[in-house]
Coordinates of C-alpha atoms and ligand atoms in Angstrom, one line a residue:
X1 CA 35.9 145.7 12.2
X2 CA 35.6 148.0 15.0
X3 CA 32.4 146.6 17.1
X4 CA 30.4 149.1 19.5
X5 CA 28.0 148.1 22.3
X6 CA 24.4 149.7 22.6
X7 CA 23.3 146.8 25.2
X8 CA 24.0 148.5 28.6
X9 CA 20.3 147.8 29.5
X10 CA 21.8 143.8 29.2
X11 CA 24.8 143.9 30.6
X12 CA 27.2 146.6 31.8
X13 CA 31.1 146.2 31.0
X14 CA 33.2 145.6 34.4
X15 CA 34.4 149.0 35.5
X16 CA 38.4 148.5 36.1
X17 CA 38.1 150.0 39.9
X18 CA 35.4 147.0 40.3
X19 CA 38.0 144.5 39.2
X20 CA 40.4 145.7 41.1
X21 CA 38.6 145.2 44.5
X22 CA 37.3 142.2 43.3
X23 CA 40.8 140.9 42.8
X24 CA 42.2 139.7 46.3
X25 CA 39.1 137.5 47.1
X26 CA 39.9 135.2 44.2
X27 CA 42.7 133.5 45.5
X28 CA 44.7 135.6 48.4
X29 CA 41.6 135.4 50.5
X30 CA 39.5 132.7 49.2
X31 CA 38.4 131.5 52.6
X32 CA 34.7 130.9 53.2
X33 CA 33.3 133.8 55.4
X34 CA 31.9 130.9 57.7
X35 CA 35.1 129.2 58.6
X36 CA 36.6 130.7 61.8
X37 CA 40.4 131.2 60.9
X38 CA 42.0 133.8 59.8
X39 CA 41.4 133.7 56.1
X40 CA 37.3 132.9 56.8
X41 CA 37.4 135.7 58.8
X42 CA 39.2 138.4 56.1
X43 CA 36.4 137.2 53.8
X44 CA 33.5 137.7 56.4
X45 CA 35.1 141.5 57.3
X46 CA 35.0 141.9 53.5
X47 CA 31.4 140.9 52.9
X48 CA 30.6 143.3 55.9
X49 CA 31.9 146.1 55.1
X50 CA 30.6 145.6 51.5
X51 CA 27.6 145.7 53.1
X52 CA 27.5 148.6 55.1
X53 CA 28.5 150.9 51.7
X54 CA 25.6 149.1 50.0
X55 CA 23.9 150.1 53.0
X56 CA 25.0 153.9 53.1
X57 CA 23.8 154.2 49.8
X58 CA 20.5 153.0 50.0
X59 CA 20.1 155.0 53.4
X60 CA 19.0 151.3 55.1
X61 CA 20.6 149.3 57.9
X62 CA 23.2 146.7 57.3
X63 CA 21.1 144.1 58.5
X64 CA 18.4 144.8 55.7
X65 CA 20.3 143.7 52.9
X66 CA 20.3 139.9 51.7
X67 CA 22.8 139.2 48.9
X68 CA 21.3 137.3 46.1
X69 CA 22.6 135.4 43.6
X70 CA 21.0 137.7 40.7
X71 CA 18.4 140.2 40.8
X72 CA 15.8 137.4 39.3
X73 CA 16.5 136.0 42.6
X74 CA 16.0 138.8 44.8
X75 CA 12.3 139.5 42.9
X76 CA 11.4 135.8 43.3
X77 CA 12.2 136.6 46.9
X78 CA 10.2 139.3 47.4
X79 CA 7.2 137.9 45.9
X80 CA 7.3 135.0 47.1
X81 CA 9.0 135.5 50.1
X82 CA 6.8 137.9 51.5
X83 CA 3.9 135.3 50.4
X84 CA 5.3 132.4 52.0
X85 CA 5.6 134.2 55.6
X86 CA 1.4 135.7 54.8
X87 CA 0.7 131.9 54.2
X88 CA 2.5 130.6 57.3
X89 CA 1.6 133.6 59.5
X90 CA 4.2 133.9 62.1
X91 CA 1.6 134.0 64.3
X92 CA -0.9 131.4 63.9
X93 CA -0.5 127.4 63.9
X94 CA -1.7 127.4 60.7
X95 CA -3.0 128.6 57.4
X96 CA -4.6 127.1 54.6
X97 CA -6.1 128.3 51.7
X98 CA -9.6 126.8 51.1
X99 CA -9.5 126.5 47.3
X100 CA -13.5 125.1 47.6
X101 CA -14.6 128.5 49.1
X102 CA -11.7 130.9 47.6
X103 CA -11.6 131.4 51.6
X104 CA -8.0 131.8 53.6
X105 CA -8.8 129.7 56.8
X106 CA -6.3 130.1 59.6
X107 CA -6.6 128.2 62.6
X108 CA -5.1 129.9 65.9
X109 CA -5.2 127.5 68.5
X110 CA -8.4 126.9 69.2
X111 CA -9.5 130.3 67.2
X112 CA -10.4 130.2 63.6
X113 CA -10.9 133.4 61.7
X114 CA -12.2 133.2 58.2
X115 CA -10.7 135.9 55.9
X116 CA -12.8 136.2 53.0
X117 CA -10.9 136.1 49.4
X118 CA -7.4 135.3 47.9
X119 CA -3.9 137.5 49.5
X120 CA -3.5 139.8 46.2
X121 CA -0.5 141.0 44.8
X122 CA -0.7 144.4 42.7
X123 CA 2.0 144.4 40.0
X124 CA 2.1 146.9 36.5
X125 CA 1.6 144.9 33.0
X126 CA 5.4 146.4 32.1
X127 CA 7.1 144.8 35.1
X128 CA 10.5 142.3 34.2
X129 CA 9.3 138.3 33.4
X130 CA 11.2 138.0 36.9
X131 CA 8.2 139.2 38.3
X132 CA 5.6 138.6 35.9
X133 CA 6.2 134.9 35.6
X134 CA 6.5 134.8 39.5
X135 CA 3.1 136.2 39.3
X136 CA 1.9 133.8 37.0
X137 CA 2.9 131.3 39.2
X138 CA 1.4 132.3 42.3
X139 CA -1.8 132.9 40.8
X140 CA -1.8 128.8 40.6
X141 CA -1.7 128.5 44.1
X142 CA -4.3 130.5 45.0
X143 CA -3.1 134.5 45.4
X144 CA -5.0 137.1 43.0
X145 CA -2.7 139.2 41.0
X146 CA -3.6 142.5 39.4
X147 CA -1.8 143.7 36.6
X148 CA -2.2 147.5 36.7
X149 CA -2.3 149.4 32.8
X150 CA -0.1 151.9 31.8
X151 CA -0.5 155.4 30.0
X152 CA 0.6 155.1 26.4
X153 CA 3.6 156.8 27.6
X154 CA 4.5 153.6 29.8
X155 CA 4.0 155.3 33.2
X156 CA 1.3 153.8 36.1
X157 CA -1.2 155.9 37.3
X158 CA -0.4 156.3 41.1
X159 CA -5.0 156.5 41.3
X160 CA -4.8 153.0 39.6
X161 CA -2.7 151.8 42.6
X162 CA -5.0 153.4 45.3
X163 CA -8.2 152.0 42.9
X164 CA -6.5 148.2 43.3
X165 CA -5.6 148.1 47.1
X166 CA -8.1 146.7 49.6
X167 CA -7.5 145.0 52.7
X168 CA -6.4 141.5 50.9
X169 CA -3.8 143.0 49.6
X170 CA -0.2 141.8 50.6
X171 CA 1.9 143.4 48.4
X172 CA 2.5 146.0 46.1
X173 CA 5.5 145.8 43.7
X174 CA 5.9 148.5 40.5
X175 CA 9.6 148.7 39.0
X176 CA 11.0 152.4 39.3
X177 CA 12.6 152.1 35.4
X178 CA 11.5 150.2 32.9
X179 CA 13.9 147.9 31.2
X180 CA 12.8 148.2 27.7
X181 CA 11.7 151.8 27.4
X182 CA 13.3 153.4 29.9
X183 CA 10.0 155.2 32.0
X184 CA 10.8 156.4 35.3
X185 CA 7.7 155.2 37.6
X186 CA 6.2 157.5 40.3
X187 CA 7.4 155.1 43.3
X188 CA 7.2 157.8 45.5
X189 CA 3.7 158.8 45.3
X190 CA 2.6 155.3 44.8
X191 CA 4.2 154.3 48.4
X192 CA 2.6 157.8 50.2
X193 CA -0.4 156.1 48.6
X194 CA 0.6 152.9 49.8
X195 CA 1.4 154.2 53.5
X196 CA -2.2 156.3 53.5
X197 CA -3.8 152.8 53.0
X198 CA -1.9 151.2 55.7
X199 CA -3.1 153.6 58.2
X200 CA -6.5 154.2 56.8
X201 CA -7.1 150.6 57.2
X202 CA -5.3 150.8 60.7
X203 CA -7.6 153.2 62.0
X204 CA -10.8 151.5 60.5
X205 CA -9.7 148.3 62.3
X206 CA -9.0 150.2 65.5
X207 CA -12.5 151.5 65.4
X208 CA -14.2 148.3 64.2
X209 CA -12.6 146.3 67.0
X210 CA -10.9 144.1 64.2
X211 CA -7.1 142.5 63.7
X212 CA -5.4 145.7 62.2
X213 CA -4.4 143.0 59.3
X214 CA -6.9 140.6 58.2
X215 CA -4.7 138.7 55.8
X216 CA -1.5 138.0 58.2
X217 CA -3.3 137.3 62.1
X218 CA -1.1 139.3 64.5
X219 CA 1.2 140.7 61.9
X220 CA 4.1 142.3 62.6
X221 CA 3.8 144.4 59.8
X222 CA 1.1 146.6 58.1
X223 CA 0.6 145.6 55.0
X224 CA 0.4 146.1 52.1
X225 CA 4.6 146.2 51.7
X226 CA 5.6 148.2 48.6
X227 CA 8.4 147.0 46.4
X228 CA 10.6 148.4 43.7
X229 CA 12.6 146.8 41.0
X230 CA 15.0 149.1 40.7
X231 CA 17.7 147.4 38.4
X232 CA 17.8 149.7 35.8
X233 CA 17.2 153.1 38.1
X234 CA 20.3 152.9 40.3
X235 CA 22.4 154.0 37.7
X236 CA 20.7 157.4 37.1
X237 CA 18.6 157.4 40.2
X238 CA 19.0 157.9 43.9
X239 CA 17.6 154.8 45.5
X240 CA 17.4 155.8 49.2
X241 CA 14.5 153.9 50.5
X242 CA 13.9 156.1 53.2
X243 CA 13.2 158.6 50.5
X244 CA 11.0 156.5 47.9
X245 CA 9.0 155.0 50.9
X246 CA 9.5 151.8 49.9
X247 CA 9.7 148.1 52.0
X248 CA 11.6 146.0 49.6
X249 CA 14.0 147.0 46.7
X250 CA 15.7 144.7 44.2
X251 CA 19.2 145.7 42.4
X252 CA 21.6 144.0 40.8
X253 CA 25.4 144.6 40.4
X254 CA 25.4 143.4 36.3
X255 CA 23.6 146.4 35.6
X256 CA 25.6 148.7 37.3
X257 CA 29.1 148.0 36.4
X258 CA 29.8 145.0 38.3
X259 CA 30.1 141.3 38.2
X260 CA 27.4 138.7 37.1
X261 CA 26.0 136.6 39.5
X262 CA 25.3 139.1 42.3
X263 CA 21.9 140.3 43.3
X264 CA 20.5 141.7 46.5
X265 CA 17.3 142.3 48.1
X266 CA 16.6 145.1 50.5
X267 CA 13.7 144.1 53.0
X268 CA 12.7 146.4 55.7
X269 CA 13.0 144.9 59.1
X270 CA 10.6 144.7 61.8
X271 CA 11.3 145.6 65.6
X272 CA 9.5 142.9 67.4
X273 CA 9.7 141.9 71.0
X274 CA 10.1 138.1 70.6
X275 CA 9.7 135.9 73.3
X276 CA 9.0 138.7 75.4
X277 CA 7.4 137.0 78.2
X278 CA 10.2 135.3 79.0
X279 CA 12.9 137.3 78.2
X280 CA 11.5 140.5 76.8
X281 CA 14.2 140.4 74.1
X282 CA 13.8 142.7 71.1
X283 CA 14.8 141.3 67.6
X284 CA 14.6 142.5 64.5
X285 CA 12.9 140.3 61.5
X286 CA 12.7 140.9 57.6
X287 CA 8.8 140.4 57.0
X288 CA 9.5 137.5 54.2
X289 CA 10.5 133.6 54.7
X290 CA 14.0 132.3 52.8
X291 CA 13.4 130.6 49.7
X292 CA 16.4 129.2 50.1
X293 CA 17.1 127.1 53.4
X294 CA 20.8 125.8 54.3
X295 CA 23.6 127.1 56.6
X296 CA 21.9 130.4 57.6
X297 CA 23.7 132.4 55.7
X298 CA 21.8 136.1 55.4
X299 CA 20.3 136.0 58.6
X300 CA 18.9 132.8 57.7
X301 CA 17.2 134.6 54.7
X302 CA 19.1 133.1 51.9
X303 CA 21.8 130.1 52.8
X304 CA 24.7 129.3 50.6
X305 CA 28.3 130.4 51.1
X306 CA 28.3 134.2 49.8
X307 CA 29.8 134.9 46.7
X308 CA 32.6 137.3 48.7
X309 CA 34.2 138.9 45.1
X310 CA 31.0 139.1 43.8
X311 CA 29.4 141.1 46.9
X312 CA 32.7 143.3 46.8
X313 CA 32.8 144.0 43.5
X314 CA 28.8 144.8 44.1
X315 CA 30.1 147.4 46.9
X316 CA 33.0 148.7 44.4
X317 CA 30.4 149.1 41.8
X318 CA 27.8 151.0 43.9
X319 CA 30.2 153.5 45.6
X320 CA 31.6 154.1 41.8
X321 CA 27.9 154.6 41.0
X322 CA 27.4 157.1 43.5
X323 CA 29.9 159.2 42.5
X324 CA 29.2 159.1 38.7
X325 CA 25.6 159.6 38.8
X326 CA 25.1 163.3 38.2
X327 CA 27.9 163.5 35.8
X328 CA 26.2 160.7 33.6
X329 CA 23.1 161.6 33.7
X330 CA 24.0 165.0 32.6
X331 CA 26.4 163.4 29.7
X332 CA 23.7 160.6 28.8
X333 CA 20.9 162.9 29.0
X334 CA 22.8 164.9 26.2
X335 CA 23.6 162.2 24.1
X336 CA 20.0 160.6 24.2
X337 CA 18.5 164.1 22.9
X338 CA 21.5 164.0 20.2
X339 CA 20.7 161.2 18.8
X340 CA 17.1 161.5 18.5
X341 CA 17.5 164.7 17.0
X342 CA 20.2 164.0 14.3
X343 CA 18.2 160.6 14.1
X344 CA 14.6 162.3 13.1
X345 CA 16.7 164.0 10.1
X346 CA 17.3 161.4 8.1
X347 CA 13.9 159.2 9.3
X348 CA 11.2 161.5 10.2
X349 CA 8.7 158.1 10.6
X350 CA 10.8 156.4 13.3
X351 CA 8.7 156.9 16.5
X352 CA 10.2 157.1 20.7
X353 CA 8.4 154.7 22.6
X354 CA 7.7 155.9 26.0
X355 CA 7.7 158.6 27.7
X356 CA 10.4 161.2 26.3
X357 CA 11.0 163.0 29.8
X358 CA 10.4 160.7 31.7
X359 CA 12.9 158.0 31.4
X360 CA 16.5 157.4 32.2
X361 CA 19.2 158.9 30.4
X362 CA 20.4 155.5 28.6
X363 CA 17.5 154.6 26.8
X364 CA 16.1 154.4 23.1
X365 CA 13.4 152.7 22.3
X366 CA 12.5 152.9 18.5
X367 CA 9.8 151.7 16.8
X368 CA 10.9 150.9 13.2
X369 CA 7.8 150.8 10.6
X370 CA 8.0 148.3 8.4
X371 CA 9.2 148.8 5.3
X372 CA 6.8 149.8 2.3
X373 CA 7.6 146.2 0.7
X374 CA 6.4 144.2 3.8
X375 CA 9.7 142.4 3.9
X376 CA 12.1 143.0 6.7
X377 CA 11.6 143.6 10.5
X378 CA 13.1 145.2 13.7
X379 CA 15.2 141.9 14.4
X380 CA 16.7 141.9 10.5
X381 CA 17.5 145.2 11.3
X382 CA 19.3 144.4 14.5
X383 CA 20.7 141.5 12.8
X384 CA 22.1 143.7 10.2
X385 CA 23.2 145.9 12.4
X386 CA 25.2 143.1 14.1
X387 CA 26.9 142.5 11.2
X388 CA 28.1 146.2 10.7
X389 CA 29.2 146.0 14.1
X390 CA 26.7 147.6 16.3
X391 CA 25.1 145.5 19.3
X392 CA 21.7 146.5 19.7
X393 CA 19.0 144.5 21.1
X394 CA 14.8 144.0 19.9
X395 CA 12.5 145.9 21.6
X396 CA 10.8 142.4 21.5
X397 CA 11.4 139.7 24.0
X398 CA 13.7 137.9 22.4
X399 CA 15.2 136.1 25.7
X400 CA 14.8 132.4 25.4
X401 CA 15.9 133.2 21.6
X402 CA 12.5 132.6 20.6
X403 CA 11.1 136.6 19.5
X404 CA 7.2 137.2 20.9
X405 CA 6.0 140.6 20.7
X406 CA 7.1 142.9 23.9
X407 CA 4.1 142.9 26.4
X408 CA 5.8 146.5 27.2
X409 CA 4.8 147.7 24.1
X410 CA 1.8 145.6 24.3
X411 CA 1.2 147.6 27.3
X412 CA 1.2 150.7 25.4
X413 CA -1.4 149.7 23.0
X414 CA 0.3 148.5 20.1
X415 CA -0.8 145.8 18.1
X416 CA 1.6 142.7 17.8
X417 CA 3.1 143.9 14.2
X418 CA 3.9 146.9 16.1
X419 CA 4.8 145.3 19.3
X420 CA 7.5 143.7 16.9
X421 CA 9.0 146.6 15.5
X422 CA 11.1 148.1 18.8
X423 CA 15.0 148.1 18.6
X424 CA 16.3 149.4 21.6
X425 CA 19.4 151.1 21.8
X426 CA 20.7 151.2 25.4
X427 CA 24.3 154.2 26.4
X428 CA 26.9 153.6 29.0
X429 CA 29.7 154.7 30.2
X430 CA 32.0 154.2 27.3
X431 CA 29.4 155.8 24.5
X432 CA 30.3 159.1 23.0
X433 CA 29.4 161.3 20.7
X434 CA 31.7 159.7 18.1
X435 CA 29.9 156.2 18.4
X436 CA 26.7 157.7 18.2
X437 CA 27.7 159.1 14.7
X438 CA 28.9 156.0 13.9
X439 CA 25.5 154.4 14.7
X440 CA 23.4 157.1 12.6
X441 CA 25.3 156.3 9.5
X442 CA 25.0 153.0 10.0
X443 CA 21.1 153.7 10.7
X444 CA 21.2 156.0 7.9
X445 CA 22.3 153.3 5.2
X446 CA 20.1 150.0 6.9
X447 CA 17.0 152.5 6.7
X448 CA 17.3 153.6 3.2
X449 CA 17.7 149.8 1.8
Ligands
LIG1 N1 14.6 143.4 36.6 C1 14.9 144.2 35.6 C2 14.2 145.6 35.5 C3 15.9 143.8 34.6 O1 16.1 144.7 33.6 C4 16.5 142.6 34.7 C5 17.4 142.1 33.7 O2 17.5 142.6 32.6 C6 16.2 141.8 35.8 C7 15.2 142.2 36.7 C8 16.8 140.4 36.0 O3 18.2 140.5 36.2 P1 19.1 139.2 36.1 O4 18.9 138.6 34.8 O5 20.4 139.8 36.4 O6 18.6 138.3 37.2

């Protein structure tokens, strides 16, 4: 049976250039980038230069990225990276958070300033579990999350964002494409909205006499940082972060043709004059703490020997990315209309969720009604589908292969039978027209039964 795969949203296939410069760093030059010889130092030059392409991509400086070791990773460390250096405060001997009086009490010295309220975190109600369950468990110790609605279309109102942020707020973090329906957010306006703030409140503080940041004492940033999960974008959208406006951006190389097990974290750095009375040296300082702490690797931002094929085959994957963007979008962006045209022939009642122009090329989200006899769902049809030969995957979250209705389409409105009934059908490189056709008469015979 010949098997097709409608899953790039899951996993992308290993594009054969990526293998290729993957290949050395298995066993040639398999030193570790931290020995000093010869072979630790081919490795090293490797995961350098990997980074500087990963770098010229995403218009940032070399220093800025920190390799992960997935992109669940690199969200967990923007979260709660950035919390963990709020809650230490570079700046200040210490902080704790008075639980009694919901009060952040930081003690400077002899100095203590009371802040009034929780830090806060503004996130959108469709964001990845990676971030939503980070949320959830932040909000036990002590930081206020806001989960921001979105239109029934799946896109955040950029007003809601301005509406949320107030001077507690720490962070900001809204995915630019959604994972299960596909909706390109407005990250853009959302950071000019998040960069207005941050000199609004500036100004006000100037003029009030106050600490420019009341939540970090001293900080070295302006806050509130903005960050995008930006997985599923990279594919079919520039991510130049000079250009989105944004402080921290998570991608991972799974998604876009490359190797499992490699993340990365871009975090804007800070230049700071450290130590300046003595030796008025400048340095330069992501504005998160490591989650993970060991042999310094990633400037001390995430230690552990660097997965050197992995971060190569990251690079390889990224400059192949570049290069094929505009192609595929204008390919994909074909297809998807295609199909959804050929599709509504045969079954007028099956419904797009999200928004129809804006979203990325790859995505179909379809919400299957149930059948007139009650019996029968989305999952028994991507089960059956399965067995035809088609991989396609429930609009539901079916990850821990238990199926709860998808808070995406929960997002949207839709009730939980409804919430159920999403299969999503994900393109990629390798689906043409012919595969497509193959799907609809598959489609075709599944939905008539
Ligand atoms: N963020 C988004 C938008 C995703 O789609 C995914 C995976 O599907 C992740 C984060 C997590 O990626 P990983 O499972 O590779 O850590």
């Amino acid at each position: 049976m010949k098997r097709y795969y409608f899953d790039h949203a899951a996993a992308t296939p290993l594009d054969p250039a990526v293998e290729k410069a993957m290949k050395p760093y298995w066993r040639e030059i398999a030193g570790n980038p931290g020995s000093l010889h010869w072979f630790g130092q081919q490795a090293s030059a490797a995961v350098f230069s990997a980074r500087e392409t990963i770098a010229k991509s995403l218009g940032c400086g070399y220093g800025e990225i920190i390799f992960t070791g997935s992109a669940t990773e690199a969200n967990n460390l923007a979260l709660r990276g950035v919390m963990k250096s709020v809650l230490n405060d570079r700046n200040v001997l210490g902080v704790v958070n008075d639980k009694t009086t919901d009060r952040t009490i930081r003690t400077a010295g002899t100095d203590r300033t009371m802040i009034a309220g929780k830090p806060k975190i503004i996130v959108s109600a469709i964001e990845h579990d990676s971030i939503l369950d980070t949320c959830k468990d932040l909000e036990k110790e002590g930081v206020e999350v806001v989960y921001l609605p979105v239109s029934k279309a799946g896109i955040v109102d950029p007003a809601s964002v301005a509406k949320a942020l107030d001077e507690r707020t720490v962070l900001v973090s809204i995915m630019y494409a959604n994972n299960e329906i596909g909706t390109i957010q407005p990250i853009s306006e959302i950071a000019k909205i998040v960069s207005d703030f941050r000199k609004e409140s500036r100004i006000r503080n100037k003029e009030l006499g106050k600490n420019p940041n009341p939540i970090i004492h001293n900080s070295l940033f302006d806050l509130p940082l903005l960050h995008t999960d930006a997985v599923q974008a990279f594919n079919y959208l520039s991510c130049n972060v000079e250009e989105l406006g944004v402080d921290l951006l998570t991608l991972s190389a799974q998604k876009i043709y490359g190797p499992k097990g490699v993340g990365l974290l871009y975090a804007r750095d800070a230049q700071v004059f450290v130590d300046d009375k003595k030796t008025g040296t400048v340095r330069t300082i992501p504005p998160l703490e490591p989650l993970i702490t060991g042999g310094g690797q990633e400037r001390g931002m995430r230690s552990g020997t660097e997965n050197v094929p992995g971060i190569v085959g990251f690079a390889a994957a990224v400059k192949r990315t570049d290069v094929m963007r505009e192609k595929e979008v204008r390919r994909l962006s074909a297809l998807q209309k295609y199909f959804l045209e050929e599709l509504h022939k045969f079954a007028p009642k099956v419904a797009l969720n999200g928004d129809r122009g804006k979203r990325i090329p790859n995505n179909i989200n379809l919400e299957i009604p149930p059948p007139a006899d009650g019996k029968g769902s989305a999952q028994d049809l991507v089960i059956a589908l399965d067995l035809a030969g088609f991989a396609v995957s429930p609009g539901s979250a079916c990850a821990a292969h238990t199926c709860a209705p998808s808070h995406v389409l929960r997002a949207l409105g839709h009730s939980p039978v409804r919430a159920m009934s999403g299969i999503r059908i994900t393109l990629g490189r390798q689906t043409d027209k012919k595969a497509l056709n193959s799907l609809l008469r598959a489609l075709r015979n599944l939905l008539k039964n």
